[in-house]
Short mmCIF file of C-alpha atoms and ligand atoms in Angstrom, two decimals:
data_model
loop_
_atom_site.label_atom_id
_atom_site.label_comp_id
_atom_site.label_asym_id
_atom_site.label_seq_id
_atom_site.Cartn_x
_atom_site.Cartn_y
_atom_site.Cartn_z
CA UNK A 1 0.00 0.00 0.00
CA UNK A 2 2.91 2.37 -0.55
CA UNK A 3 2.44 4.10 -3.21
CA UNK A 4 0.91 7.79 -3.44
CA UNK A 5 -2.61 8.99 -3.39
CA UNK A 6 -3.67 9.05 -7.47
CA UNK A 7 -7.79 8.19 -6.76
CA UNK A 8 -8.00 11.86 -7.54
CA UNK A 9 -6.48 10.90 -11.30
CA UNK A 10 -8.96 8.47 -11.83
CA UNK A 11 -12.35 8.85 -10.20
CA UNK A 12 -15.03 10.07 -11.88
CA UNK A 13 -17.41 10.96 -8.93
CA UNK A 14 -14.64 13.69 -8.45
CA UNK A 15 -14.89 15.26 -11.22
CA UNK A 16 -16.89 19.17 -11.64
CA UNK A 17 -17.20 20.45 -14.72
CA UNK A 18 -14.79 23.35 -15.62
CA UNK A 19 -15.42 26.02 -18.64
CA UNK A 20 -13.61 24.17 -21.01
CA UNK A 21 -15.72 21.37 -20.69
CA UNK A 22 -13.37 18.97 -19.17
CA UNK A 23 -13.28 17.88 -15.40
CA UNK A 24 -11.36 18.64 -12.05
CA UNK A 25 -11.44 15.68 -9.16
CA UNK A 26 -11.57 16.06 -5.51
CA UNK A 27 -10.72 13.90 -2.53
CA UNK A 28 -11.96 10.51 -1.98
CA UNK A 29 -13.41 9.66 1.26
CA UNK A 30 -13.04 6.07 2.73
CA UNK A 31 -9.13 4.89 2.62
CA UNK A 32 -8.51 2.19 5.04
CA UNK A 33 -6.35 -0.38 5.07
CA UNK A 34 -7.29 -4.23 5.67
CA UNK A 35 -3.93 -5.52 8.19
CA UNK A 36 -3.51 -7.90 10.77
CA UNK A 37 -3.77 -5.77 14.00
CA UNK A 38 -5.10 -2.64 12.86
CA UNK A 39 -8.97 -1.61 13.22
CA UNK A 40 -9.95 -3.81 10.04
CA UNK A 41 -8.32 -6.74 10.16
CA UNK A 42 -8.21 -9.68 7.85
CA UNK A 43 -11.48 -12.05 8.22
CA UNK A 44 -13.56 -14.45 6.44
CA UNK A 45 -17.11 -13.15 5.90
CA UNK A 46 -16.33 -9.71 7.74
CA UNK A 47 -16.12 -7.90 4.14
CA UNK A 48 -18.58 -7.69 1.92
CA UNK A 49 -17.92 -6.29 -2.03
CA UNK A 50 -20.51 -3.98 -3.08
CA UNK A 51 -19.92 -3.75 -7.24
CA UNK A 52 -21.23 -2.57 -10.58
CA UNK A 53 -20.34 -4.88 -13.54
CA UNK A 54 -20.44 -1.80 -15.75
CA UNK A 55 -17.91 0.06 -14.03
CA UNK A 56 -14.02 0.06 -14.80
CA UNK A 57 -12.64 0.25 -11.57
CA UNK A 58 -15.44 -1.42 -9.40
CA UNK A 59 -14.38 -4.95 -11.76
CA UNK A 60 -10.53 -4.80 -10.70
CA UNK A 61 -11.86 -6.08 -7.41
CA UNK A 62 -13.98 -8.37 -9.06
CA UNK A 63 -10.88 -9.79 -11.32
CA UNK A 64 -8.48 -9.53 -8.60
CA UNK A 65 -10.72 -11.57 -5.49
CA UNK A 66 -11.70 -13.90 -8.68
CA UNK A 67 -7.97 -14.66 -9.13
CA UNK A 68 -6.92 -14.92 -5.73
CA UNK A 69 -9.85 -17.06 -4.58
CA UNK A 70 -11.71 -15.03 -2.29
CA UNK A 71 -15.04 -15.61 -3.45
CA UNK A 72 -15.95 -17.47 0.01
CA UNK A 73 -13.92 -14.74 2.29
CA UNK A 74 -15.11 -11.43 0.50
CA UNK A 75 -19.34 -11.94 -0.33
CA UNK A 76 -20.39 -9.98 -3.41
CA UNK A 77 -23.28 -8.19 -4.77
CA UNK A 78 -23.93 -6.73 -7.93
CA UNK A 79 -26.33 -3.29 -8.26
CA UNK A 80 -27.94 -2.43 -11.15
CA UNK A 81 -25.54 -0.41 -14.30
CA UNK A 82 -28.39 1.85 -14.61
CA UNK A 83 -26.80 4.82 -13.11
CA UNK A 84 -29.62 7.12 -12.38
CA UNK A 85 -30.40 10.24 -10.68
CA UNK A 86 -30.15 8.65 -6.63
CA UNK A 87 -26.84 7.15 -7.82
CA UNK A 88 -26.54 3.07 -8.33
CA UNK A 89 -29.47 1.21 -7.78
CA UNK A 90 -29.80 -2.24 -6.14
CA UNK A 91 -31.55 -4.63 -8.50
CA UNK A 92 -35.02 -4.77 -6.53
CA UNK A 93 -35.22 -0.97 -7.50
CA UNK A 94 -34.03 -1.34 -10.84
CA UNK A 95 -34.69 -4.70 -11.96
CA UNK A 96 -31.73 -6.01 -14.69
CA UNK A 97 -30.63 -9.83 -15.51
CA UNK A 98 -27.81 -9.89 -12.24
CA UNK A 99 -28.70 -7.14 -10.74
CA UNK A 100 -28.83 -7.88 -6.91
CA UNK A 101 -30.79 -6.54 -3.97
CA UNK A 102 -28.51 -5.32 -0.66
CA UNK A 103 -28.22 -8.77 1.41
CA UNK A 104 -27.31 -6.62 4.71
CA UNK A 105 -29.70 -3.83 4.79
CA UNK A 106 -32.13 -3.97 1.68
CA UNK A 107 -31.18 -0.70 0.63
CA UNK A 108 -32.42 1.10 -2.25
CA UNK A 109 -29.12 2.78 -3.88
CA UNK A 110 -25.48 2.46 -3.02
CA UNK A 111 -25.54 5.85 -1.71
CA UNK A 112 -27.75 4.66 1.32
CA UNK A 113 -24.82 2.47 2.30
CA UNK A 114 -22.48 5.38 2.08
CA UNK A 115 -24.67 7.46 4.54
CA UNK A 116 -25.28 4.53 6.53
CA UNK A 117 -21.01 4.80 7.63
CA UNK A 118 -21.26 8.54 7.56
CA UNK A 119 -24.60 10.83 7.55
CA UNK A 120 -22.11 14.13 7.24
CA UNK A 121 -20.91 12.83 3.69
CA UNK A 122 -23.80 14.57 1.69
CA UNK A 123 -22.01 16.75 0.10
CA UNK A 124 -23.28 19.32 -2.98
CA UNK A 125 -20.77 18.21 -5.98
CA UNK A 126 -23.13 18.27 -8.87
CA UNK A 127 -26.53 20.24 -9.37
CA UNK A 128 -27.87 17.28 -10.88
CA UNK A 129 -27.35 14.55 -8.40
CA UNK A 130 -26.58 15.24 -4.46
CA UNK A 131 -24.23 13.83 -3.64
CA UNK A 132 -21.56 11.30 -5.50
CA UNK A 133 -21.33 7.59 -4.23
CA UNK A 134 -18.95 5.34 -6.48
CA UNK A 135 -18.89 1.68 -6.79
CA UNK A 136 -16.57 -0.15 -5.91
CA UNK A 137 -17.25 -0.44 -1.96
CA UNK A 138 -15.75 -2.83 0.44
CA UNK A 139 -18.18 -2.47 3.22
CA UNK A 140 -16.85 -4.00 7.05
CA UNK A 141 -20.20 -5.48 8.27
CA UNK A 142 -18.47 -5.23 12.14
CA UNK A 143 -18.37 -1.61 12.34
CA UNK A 144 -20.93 -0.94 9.56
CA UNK A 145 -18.96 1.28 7.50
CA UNK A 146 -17.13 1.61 4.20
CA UNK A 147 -13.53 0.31 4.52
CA UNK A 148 -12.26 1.72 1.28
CA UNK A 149 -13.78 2.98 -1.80
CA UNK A 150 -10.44 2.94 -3.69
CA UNK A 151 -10.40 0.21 -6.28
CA UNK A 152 -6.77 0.65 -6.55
CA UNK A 153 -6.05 0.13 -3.02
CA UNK A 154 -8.69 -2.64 -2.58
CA UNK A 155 -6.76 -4.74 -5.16
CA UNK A 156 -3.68 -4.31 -3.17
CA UNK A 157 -5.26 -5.54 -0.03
CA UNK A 158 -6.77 -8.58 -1.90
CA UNK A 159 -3.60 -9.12 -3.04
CA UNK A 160 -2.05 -10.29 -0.03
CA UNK A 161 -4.32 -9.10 3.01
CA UNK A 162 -6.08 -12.70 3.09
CA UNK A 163 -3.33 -14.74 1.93
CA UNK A 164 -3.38 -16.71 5.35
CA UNK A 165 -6.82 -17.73 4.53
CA UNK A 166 -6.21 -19.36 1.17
CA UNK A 167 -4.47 -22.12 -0.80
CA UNK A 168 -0.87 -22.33 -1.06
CA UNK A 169 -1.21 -21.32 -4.79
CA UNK A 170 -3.83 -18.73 -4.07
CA UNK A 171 -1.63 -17.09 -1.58
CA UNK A 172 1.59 -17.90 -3.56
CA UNK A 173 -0.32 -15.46 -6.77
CA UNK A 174 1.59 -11.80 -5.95
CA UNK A 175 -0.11 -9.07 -8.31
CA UNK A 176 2.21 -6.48 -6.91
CA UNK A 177 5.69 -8.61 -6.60
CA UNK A 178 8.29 -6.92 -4.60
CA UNK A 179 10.83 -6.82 -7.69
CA UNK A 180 8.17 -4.61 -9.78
CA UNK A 181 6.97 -2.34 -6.91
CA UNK A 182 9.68 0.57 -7.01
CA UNK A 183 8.75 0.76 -10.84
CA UNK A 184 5.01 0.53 -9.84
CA UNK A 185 4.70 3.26 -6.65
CA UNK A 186 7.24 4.97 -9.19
CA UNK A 187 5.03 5.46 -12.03
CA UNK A 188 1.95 6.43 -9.42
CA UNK A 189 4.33 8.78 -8.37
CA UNK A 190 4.52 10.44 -12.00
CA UNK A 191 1.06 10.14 -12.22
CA UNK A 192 0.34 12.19 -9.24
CA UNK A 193 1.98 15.40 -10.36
CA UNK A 194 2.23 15.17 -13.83
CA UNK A 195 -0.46 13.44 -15.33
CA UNK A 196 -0.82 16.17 -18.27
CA UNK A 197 2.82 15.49 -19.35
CA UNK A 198 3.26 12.89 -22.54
CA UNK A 199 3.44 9.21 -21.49
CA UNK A 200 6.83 7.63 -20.95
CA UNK A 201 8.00 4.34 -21.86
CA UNK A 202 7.59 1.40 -19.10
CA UNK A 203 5.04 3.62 -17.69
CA UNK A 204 2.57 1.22 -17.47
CA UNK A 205 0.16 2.31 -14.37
CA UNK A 206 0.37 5.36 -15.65
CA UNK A 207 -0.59 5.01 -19.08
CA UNK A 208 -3.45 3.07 -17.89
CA UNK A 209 -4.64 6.21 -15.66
CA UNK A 210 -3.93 7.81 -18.70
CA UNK A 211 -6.00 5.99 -20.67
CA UNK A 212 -9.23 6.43 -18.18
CA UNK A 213 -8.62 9.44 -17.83
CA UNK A 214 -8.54 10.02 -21.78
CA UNK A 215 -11.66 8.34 -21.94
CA UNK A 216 -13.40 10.40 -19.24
CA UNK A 217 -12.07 13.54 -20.56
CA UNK A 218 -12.98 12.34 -24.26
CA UNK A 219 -16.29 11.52 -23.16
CA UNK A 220 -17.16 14.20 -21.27
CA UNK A 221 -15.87 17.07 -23.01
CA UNK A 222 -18.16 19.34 -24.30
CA UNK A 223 -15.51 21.30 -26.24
CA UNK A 224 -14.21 20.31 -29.54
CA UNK A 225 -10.35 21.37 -28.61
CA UNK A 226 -10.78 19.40 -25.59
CA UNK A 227 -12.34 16.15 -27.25
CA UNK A 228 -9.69 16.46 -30.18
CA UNK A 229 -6.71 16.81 -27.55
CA UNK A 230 -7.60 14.16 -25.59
CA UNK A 231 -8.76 11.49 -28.38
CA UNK A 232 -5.59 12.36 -29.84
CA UNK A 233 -3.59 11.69 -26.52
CA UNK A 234 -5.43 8.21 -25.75
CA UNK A 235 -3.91 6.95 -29.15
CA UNK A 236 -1.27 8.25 -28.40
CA UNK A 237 -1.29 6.20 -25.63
CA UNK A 238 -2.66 3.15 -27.41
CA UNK A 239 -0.20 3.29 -29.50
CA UNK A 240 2.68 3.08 -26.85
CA UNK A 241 1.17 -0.34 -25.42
CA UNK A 242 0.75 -1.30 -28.85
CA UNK A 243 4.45 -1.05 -28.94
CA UNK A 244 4.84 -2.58 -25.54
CA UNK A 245 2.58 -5.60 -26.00
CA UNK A 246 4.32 -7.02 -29.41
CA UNK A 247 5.27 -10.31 -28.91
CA UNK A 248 4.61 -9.99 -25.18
CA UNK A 249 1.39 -11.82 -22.83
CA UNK A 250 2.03 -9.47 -20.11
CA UNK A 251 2.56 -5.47 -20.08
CA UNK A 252 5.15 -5.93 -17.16
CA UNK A 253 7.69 -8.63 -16.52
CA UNK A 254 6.84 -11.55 -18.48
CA UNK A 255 4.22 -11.81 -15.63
CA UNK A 256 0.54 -11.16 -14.85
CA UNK A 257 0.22 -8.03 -12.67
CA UNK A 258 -2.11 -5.73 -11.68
CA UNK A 259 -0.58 -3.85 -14.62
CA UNK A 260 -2.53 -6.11 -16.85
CA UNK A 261 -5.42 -6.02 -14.27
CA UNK A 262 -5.78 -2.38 -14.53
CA UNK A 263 -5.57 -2.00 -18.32
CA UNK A 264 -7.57 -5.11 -18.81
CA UNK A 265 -10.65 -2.94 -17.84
CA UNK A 266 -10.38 -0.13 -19.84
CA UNK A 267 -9.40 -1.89 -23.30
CA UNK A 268 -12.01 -4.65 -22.99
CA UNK A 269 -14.67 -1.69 -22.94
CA UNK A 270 -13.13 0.21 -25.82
CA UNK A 271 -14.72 -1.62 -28.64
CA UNK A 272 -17.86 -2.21 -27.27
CA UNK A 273 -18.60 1.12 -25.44
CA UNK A 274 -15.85 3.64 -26.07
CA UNK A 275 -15.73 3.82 -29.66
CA UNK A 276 -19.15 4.54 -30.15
CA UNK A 277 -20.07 6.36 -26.57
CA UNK A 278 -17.19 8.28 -26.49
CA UNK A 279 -16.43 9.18 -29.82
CA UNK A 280 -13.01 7.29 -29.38
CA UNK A 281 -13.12 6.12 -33.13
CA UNK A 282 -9.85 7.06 -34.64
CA UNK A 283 -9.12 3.37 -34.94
CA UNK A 284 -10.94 0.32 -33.17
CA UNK A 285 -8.58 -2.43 -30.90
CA UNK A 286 -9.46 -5.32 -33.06
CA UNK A 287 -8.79 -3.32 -36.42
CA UNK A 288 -6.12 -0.68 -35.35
CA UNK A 289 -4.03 -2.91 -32.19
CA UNK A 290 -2.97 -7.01 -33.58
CA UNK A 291 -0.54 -6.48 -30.02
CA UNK A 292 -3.37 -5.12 -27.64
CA UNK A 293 -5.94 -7.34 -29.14
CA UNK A 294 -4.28 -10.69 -28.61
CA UNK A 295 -3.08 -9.71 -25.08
CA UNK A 296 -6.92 -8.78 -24.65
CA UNK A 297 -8.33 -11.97 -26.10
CA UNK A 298 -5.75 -14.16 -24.15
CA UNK A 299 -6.57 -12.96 -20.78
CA UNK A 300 -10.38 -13.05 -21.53
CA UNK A 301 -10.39 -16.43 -23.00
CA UNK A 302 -7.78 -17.87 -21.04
CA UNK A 303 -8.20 -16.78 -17.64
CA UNK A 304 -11.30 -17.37 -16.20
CA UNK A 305 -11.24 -13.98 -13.75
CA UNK A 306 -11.19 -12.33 -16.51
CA UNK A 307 -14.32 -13.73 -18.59
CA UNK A 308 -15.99 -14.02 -15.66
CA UNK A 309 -15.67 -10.46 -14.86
CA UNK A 310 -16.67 -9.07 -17.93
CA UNK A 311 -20.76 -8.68 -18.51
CA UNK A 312 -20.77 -6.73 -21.61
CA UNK A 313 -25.16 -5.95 -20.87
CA UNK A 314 -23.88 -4.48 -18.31
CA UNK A 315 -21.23 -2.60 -19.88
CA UNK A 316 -23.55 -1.27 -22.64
CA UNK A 317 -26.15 -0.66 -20.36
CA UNK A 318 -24.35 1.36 -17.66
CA UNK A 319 -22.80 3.73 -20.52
CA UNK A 320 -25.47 4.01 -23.19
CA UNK A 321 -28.51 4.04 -20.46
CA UNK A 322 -27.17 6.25 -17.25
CA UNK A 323 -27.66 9.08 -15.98
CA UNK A 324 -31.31 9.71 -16.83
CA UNK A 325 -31.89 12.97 -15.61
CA UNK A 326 -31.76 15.61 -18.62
CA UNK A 327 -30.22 17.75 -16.61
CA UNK A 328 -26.94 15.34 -15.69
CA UNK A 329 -24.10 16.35 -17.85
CA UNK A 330 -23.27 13.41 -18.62
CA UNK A 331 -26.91 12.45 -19.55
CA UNK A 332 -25.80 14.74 -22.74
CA UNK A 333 -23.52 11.77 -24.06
CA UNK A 334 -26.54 9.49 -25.35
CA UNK A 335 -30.02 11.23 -24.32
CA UNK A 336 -31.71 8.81 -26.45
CA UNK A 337 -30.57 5.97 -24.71
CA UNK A 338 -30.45 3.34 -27.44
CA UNK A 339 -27.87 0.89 -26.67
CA UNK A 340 -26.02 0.19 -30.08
CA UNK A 341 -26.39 -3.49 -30.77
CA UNK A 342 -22.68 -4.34 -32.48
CA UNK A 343 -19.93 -4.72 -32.74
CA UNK A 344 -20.64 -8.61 -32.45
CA UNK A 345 -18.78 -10.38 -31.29
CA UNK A 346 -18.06 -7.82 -28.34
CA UNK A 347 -15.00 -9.67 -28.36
CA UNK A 348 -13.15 -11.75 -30.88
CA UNK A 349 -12.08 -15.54 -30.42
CA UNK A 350 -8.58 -16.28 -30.05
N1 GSH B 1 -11.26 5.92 -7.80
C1 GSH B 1 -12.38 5.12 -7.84
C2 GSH B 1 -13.28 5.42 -9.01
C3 GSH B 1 -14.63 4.78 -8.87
C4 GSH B 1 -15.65 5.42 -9.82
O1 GSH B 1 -15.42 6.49 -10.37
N2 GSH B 1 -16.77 4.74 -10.02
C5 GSH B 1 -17.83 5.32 -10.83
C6 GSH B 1 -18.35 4.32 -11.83
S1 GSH B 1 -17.19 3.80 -13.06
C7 GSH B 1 -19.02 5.64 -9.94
O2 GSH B 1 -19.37 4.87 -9.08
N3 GSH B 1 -19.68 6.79 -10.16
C8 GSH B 1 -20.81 7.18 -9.39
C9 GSH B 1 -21.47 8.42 -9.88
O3 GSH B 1 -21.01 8.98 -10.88
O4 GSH B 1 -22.44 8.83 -9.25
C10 GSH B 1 -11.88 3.72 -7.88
O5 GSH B 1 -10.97 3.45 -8.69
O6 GSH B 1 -12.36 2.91 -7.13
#
């Protein structure tokens, strides 16, 4: 858990709109740390993983507890993608195919969990919507609050928090190996204070920041010169794991990582969501990337966390069908909300 604060990089729900049409984040809320003798310490059925399937960073945690076998330690439950007005909704307010209603306390939206650890958290960001209340959330069911809303943090402590608990090969899987960390907290570091600058080589958690926040920026922009500078600096980007990836399974050290973890997420959307909701069409991964899309199609058809994580409905549904209030900025992206239909397949066989 070394490396630098960067949730600020990479989280939407603090984001405000500036003039220029692209976004400005604020400070995230719930950062602590799963570890044997401190307040939250490392239990079976304690946790509980609150998640939406459409959301980039919420299925880290999903891939990551998938591939380190915590499905019986860490209980899961999946809201509605439907993004709406009073945040996510739980699946008996929104009913869609694996959608889930809150085992613990039945609530309605994933914001009444958030006020449920903290009442004072209500907090003006956006006209349209209250308050913002992001997915993923590892809720302690102990102390009935929100341990850490941080998907990049939450990965680390499924990494190795549990390892007691598990398997020898379970525990023996290390996401973050010592040997790669200095590069890793290194590139976080970069991140941190100078996300704006172009992407260097090896960069890998970085570029992958990059990319999301490329995407969010692309997406979001209202202004042309903002769209165009972004879309231009994602393929940029693309380009550089392009580069990377040739003749290579893994971005860093012949090795899965949460490198690969973290980038998995956003290019496995790109196709099916990106390119069309974001106008991120310069080229497409399975035309413009052989590098990317093998590396893509391997870990999706190879390793079952990743398949398994990866509900394209879901996907489709939580970008094209959001944010239903006219007044939401980003209900401007798609106010129709018709859910394109290709590209089929969403993703290619090997
Ligand atoms: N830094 C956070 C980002 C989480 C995030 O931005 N989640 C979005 C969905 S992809 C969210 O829940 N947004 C809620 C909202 O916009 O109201 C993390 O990586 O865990």
């Amino acid at each position: 858990m070394a490396s630098r604060d960067t949730t600020e990089l990479s989280d939407v729900s603090k984001m405000k709109s500036e003039v220029d049409g692209s976004f400005k984040r604020v400070t995230s809320t719930f950062r602590s740390v799963i570890e044997a003798g401190g307040q939250f310490t490392p239990e079976k059925d304690r946790y509980h993983l609150y998640v939406s399937y459409a959301c980039p960073w919420a299925t880290r945690t999903l891939i990551v507890r998938k591939l380190k076998g915590l499905e019986q330690i860490i209980p899961l439950t999946v809201v509605s993608p439907r993004l709406g007005e009073h945040g996510w909704p739980f699946g008996n307010v929104d009913e869609f195919p694996g959608a889930e209603a809150d085992p613990l306390y039945n609530s309605n939206y994933i914001n009444d969990l958030y006020l449920r650890a903290d009442p004072r958290i209500c907090v003006p960001v956006r006209p349209a919507r209250p308050a913002k209340f992001t997915v993923p959330v590892l809720w302690d069911k102990k102390l009935n609050t929100v341990v850490n809303n941080e998907s990049s943090e939450i990965i680390r402590m499924f990494n190795s928090a549990f390892n007691d608990m598990l398997p020898t090969d379970k525990a023996a899987l290390d996401l973050y190996p010592e040997p790669l960390r200095a590069e890793i907290d290194a590139l976080n570091d970069w991140v941190y204070s100078d996300i704006n600058s172009s992407l260097t080589w090896g960069c890998f958690i970085l570029l992958t920041y990059d990319l999301q926040t490329a995407f969010i920026m692309r997406g979001f922009a209202t202004q042309q010169a903002v769209y165009e500078k972004a879309v231009v600096k994602l393929f940029e980007g693309l380009d550089k794991v392009e580069q990377i990836l040739t003749g290579k399974d893994y971005l860093v050290g012949g090795q899965l990582s949460e490198a690969d973890v973290r980038l998995f997420v956003t290019v496995i959307r790109f196709d099916p969501a990106y390119v069309g909701h974001f106008k991120c069409n310069i080229r497409t991964i399975r035309d413009g990337y052989p590098a990317i899309h093998s590396w893509l199609r391997k870990l999706y058809w190879t390793i079952p966390a990743f398949k398994d994580s990866t509900f394209f409905d879901h996907i489709k549904g939580g970008y094209y069908e959001s944010h239903p209030n006219p007044t939401d900025d980003m209900a401007q992206i798609n106010p129709t909300r018709i859910i394109p239909v290709g590209p089929l397949p969403h993703i290619m066989p090997l």
